[in-house]
Coordinates of C-alpha atoms in Angstrom, one line a residue:
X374 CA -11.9 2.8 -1.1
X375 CA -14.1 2.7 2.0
X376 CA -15.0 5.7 3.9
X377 CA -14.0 4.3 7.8
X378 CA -16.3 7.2 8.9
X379 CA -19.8 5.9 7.7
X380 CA -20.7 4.0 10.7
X381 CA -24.6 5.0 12.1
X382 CA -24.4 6.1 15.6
X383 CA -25.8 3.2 17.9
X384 CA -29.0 3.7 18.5
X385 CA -29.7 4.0 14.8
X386 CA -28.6 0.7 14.3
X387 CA -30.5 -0.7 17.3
X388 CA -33.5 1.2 15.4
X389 CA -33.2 0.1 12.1
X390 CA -32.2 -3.7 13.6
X391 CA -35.4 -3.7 15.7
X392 CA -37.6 -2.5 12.6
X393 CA -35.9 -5.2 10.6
X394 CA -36.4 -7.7 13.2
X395 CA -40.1 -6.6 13.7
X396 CA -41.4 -7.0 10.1
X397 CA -38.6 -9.1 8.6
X398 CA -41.4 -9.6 5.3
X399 CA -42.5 -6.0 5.3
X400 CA -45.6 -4.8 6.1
X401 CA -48.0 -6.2 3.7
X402 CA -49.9 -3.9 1.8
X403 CA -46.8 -1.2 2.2
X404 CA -45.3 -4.3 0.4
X405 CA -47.4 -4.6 -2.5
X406 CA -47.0 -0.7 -2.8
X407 CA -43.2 -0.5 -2.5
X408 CA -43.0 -3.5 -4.9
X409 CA -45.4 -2.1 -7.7
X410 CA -43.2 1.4 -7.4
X411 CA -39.9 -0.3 -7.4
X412 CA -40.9 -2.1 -10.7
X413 CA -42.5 0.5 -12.3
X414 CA -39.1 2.6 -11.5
X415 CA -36.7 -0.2 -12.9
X416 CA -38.7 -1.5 -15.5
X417 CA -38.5 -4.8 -13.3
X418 CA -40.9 -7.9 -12.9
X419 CA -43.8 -7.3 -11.2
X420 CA -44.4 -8.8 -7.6
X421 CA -46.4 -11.7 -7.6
X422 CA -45.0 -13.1 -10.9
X423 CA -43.4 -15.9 -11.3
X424 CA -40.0 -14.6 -12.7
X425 CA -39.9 -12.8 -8.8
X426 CA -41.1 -15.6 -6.8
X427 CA -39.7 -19.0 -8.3
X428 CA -42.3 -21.2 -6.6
X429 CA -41.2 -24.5 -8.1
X430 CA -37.2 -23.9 -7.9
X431 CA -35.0 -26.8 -9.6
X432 CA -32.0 -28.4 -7.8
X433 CA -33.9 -28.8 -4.5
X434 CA -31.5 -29.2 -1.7
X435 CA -28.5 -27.2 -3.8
X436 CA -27.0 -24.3 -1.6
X437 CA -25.5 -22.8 -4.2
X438 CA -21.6 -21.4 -4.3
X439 CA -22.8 -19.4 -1.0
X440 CA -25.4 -21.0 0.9
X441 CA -27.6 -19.9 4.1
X442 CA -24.4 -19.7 6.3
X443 CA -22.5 -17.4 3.6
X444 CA -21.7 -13.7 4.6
X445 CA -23.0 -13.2 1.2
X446 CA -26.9 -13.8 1.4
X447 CA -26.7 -11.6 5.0
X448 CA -25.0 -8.8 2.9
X449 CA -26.9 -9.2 -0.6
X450 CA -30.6 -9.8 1.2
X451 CA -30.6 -6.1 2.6
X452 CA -32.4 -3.1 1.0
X453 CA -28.8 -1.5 1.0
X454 CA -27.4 -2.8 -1.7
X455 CA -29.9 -0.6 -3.8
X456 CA -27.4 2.5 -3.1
X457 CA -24.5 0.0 -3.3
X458 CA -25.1 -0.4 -6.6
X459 CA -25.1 3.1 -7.7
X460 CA -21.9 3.9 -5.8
X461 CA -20.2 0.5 -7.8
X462 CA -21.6 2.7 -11.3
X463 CA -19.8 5.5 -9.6
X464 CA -16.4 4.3 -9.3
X465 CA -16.1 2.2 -12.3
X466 CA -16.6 5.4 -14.7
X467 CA -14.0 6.6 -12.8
X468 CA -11.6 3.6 -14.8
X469 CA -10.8 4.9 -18.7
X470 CA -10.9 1.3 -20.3
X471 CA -13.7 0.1 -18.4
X472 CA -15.6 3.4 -19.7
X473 CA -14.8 3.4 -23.1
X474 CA -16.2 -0.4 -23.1
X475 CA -19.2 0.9 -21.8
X476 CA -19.3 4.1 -24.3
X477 CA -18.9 1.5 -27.1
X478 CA -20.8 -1.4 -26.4
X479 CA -23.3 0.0 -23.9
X480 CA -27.1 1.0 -25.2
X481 CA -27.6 2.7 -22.0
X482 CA -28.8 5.9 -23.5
X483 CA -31.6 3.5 -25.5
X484 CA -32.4 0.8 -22.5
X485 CA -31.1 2.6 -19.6
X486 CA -31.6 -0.6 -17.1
X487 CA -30.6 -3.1 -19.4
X488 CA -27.4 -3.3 -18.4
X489 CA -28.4 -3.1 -14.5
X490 CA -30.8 -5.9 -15.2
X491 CA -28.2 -7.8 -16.7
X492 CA -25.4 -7.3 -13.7
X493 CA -28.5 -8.2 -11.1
X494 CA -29.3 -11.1 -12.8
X495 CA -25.6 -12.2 -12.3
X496 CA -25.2 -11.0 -8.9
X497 CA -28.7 -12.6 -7.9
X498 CA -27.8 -16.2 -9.8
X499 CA -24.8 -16.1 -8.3
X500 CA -25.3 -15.4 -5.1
X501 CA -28.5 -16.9 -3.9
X502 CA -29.1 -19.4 -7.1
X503 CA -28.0 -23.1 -7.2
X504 CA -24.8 -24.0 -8.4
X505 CA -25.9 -24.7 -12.3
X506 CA -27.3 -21.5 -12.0
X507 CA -24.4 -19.7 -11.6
X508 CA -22.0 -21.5 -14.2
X509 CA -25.3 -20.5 -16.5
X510 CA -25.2 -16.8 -15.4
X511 CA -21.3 -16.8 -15.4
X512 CA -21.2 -18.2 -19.1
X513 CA -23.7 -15.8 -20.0
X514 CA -22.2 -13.1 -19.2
X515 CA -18.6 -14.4 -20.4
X516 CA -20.3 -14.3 -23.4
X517 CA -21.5 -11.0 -23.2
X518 CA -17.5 -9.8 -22.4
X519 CA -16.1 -11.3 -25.5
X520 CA -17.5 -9.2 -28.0
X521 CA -16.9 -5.8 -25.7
X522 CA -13.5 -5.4 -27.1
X523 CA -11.6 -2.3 -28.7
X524 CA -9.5 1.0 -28.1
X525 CA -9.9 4.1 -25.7
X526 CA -9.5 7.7 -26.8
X527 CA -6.0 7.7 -25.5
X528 CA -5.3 4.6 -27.7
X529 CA -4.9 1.8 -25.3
X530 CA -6.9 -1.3 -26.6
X531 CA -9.6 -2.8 -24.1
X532 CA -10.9 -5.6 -23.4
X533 CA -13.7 -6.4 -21.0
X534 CA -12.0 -10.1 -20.0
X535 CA -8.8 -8.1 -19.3
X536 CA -8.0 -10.0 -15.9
X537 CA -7.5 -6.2 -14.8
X538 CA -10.5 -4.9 -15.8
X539 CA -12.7 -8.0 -14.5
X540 CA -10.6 -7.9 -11.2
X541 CA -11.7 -3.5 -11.1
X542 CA -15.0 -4.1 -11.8
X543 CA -15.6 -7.4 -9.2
X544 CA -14.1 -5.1 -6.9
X545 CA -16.4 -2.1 -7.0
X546 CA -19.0 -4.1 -6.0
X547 CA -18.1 -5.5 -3.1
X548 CA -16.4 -2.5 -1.6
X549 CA -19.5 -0.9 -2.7
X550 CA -21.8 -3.4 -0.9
X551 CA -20.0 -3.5 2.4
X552 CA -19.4 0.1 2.5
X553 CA -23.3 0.4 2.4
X554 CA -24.1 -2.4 4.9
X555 CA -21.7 -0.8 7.4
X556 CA -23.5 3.0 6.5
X557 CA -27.2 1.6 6.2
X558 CA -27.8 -1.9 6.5
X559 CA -30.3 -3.4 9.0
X560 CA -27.7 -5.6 10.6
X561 CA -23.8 -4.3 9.3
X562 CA -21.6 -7.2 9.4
X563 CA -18.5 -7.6 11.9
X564 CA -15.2 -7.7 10.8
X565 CA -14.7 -11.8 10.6
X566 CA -18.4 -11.8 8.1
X567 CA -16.8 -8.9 6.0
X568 CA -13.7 -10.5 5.3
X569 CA -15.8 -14.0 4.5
X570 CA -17.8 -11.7 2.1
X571 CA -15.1 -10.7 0.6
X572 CA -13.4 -14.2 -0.2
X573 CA -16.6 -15.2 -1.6
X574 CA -17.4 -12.2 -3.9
X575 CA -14.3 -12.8 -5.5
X576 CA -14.1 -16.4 -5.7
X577 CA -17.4 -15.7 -7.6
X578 CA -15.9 -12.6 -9.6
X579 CA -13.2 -15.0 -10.6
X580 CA -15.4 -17.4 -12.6
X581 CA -16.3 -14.3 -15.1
X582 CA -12.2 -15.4 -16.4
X583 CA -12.1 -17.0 -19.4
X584 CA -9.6 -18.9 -18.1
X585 CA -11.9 -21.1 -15.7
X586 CA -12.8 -23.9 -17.4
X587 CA -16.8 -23.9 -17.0
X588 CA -17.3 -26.8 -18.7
X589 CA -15.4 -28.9 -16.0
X590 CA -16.6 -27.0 -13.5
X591 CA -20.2 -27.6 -14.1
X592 CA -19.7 -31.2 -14.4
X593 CA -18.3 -31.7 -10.6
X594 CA -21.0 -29.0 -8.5
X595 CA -19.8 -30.4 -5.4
X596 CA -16.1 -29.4 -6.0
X597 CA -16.8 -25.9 -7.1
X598 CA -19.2 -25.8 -4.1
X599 CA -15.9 -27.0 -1.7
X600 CA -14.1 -24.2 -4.5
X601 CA -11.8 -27.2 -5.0
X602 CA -10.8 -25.4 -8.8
X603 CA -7.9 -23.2 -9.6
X604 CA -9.3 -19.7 -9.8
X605 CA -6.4 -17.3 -11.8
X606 CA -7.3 -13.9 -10.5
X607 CA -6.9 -15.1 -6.9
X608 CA -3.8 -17.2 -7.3
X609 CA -2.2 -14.4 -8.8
X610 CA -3.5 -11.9 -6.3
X611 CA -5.6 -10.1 -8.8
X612 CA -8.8 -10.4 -6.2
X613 CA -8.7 -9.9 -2.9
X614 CA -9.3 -12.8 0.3
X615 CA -10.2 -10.1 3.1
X616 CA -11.0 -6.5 3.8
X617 CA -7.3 -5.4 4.0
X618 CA -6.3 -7.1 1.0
X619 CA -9.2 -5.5 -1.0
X620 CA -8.1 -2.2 -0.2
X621 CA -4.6 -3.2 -0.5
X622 CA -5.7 -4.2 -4.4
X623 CA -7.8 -1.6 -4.8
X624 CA -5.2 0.7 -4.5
X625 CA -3.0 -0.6 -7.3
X626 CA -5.8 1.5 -9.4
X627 CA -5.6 4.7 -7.8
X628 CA -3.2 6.2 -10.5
X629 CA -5.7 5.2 -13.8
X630 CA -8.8 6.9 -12.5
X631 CA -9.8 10.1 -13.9
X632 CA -13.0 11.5 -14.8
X633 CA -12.8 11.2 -18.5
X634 CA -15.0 12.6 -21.4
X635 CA -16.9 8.8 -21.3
X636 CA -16.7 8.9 -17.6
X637 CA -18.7 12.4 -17.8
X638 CA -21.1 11.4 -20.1
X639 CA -22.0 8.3 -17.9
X640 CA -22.3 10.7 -15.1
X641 CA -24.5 12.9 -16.0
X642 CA -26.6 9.6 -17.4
X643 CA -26.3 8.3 -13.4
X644 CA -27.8 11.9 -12.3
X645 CA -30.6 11.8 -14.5
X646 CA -31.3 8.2 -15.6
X647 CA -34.8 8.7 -17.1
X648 CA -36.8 7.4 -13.8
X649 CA -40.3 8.5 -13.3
X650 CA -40.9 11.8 -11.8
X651 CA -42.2 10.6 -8.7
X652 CA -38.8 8.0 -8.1
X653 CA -36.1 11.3 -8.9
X654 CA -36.1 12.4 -5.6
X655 CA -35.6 9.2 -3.6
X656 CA -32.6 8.1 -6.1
X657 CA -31.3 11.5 -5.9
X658 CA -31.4 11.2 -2.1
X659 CA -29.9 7.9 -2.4
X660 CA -27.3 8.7 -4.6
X661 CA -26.2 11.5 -2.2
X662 CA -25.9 8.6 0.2
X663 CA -23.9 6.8 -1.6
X664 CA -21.6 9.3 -2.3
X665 CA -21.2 10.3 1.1
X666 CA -19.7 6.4 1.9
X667 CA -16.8 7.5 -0.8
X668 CA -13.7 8.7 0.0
X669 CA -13.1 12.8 0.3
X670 CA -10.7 12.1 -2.8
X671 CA -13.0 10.1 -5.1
X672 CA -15.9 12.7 -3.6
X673 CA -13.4 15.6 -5.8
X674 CA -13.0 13.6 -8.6
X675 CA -16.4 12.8 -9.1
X676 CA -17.3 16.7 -9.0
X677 CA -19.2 16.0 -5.4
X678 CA -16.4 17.1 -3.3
X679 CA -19.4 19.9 -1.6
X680 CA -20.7 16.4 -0.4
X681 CA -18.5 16.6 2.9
X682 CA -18.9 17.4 6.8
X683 CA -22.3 17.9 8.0
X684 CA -23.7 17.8 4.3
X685 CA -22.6 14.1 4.0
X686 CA -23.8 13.1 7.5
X687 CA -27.1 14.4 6.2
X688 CA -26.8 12.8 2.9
X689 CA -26.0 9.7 4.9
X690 CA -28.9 9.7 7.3
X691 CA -31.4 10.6 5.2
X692 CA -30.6 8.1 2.6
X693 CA -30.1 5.2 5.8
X694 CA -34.2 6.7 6.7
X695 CA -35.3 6.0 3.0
X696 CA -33.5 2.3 2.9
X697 CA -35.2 1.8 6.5
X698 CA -38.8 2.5 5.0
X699 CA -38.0 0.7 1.9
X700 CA -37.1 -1.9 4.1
X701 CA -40.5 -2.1 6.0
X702 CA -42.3 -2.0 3.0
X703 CA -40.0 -4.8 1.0
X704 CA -39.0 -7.2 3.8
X705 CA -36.8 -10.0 3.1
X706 CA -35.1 -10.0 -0.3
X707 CA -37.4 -12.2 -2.9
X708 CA -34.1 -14.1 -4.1
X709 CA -33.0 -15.0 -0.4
X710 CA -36.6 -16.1 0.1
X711 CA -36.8 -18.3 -3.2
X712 CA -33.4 -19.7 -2.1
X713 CA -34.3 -20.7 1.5
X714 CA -37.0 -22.5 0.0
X715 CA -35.1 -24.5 -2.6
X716 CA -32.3 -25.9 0.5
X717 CA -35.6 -26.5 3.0
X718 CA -36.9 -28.6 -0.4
X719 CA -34.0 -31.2 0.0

């Protein structure tokens, strides 16, 4: 569901590389001052605190299911996957069942970040945390799924461990992610990195099946490190191994998406989600990034389809100029940091 026309032209890459390169841990009082705003925003943990910075990590030496070589902390470590993010919460209210769970079992309308919180703490555990970390994470939110169960207004029952429904969502995000690295990351990955990233998002995704014995993996880290466990949603073709056989399974869901009465309501939550005055117009701007990266199609469906031709290449660039100063002022990601230092401890 990538848009192949997102691409930067190349000396706004070489820019935004050189800036990267130049202050790759932010400027530091712009730091402190991005930071404080970025927390206020989300409701988030303040910088400085221990919850961010995870100065005494556990399981010293442990790379985790990804480790420093993995496509996945180059991808996840950039400023990017802020407007990633929203664009995953765009297409999954595009998907009935996966809305209705939402609609149901959601409180977003109460604790609008809570469930953002929630998926960042899995993707950040996962991703960057050691291996007992992310069977914790992954059993967590397994737990979380099992009670998101019942029927859409059309009268098909859901289930949020529906292998479909895990496979949908797993998906969003990584087409997501790399279709906002290529657009307005620092450094967009080649072609070889994106299809690693995308064998290892899933091979994460997959562990959110009930199926996956947890138990047994978390007894044996190093074989679920080597991925030496069976992993139903890729053996039946459910998740994708590379970029062609993500859009290949993405596709098999073009038919069920729709822009529902749930799916509505969740949009106009996404346009307006309740952030402080002074944040609205650099997540509008971002949004409007985001959903230039979409498809002309999904652009229509999501009642965006003015967001096209010179209006997206503006959306685009404008949004790649806020990620670039957010990017100065953050630096590194704190979770890539706080993992570097855990392997460097063994």
């Amino acid at each position: 569901m990538q848009n192949d026309d997102v691409q930067p032209d190349p000396l706004t890459r070489l820019l935004r590389g050189s800036l990267a390169d130049a202050a790759p841990d932010g400027v530091p009082v712009l730091r402190t001052v991005v930071g404080m705003g970025l927390a206020n925003a989300l409701q988030g943990p303040r910088p400085g605190t221990r919850q961010e910075q995870d100065v005494t990590p556990a399981h010293a030496g442990d790379p985790g299911l990804c480790g420093p070589a993995s496509a996945s902390w180059q991808v996840l470590s950039d400023v990017a996957g802020l407007a990633a993010g929203n664009r995953a919460l765009l297409l999954q209210a595009l998907h009935p069942l996966a809305m209705a769970g939402v609609h149901d079992h959601s409180t977003y309308a109460e604790d609008p970040f809570g469930r953002l919180h929630r998926t960042s703490e899995w993707v950040v555990a996962a991703t960057f945390g050691a291996t007992a970390d992310a069977v914790r994470v992954s059993r967590m939110v397994r737990g979380l799924h099992r009670r998101v169960v019942g029927t859409a207004p059309d009268g098909r029952p859901y289930a949020a461990s529906d292998p479909d429904l895990l496979a949908w969502v797993s998906m969003t995000f990584t087409d997501s992610l790399l279709a906002c690295d290529q657009a307005f990351g620092a450094h967009p990955v080649d072609r070889a990195t994106a299809d690693r990233f995308v064998l290892e998002q899933s091979r994460l995704g997959a562990l959110l099946d009930p199926r996956v014995d947890l138990d047994a993996v978390a007894d044996d880290p190093a074989a679920l490190r080597r991925w030496e466990v069976a992993l139903p949603l890729l053996d039946e073709g459910l998740l994708p191994t590379d970029v062609a056989s993500l859009r290949t399974c993405l596709a098999r869901y073009d038919s069920e998406l729709v822009l529902g009465e749930h799916a509505a309501e969740a949009l106009d939550f996404l346009r307006d989600p309740g952030l402080p005055a002074y944040a609205m117009p650099a997540y509008r701007a971002m949004q409007l990034g985001a959903v230039a990266t979409l498809p002309v199609r999904l652009r229509r469906l999501l009642g965006w389809a003015w967001v096209r031709g010179p209006v997206a290449v503006a959306a685009r660039r404008q949004t790649g100029a806020l990620l670039t100063g957010l990017r100065l002022g953050a630096g590194r990601s704190p979770a890539l940091r706080a993992a570097e230092r855990r392997v460097l401890a063994g």
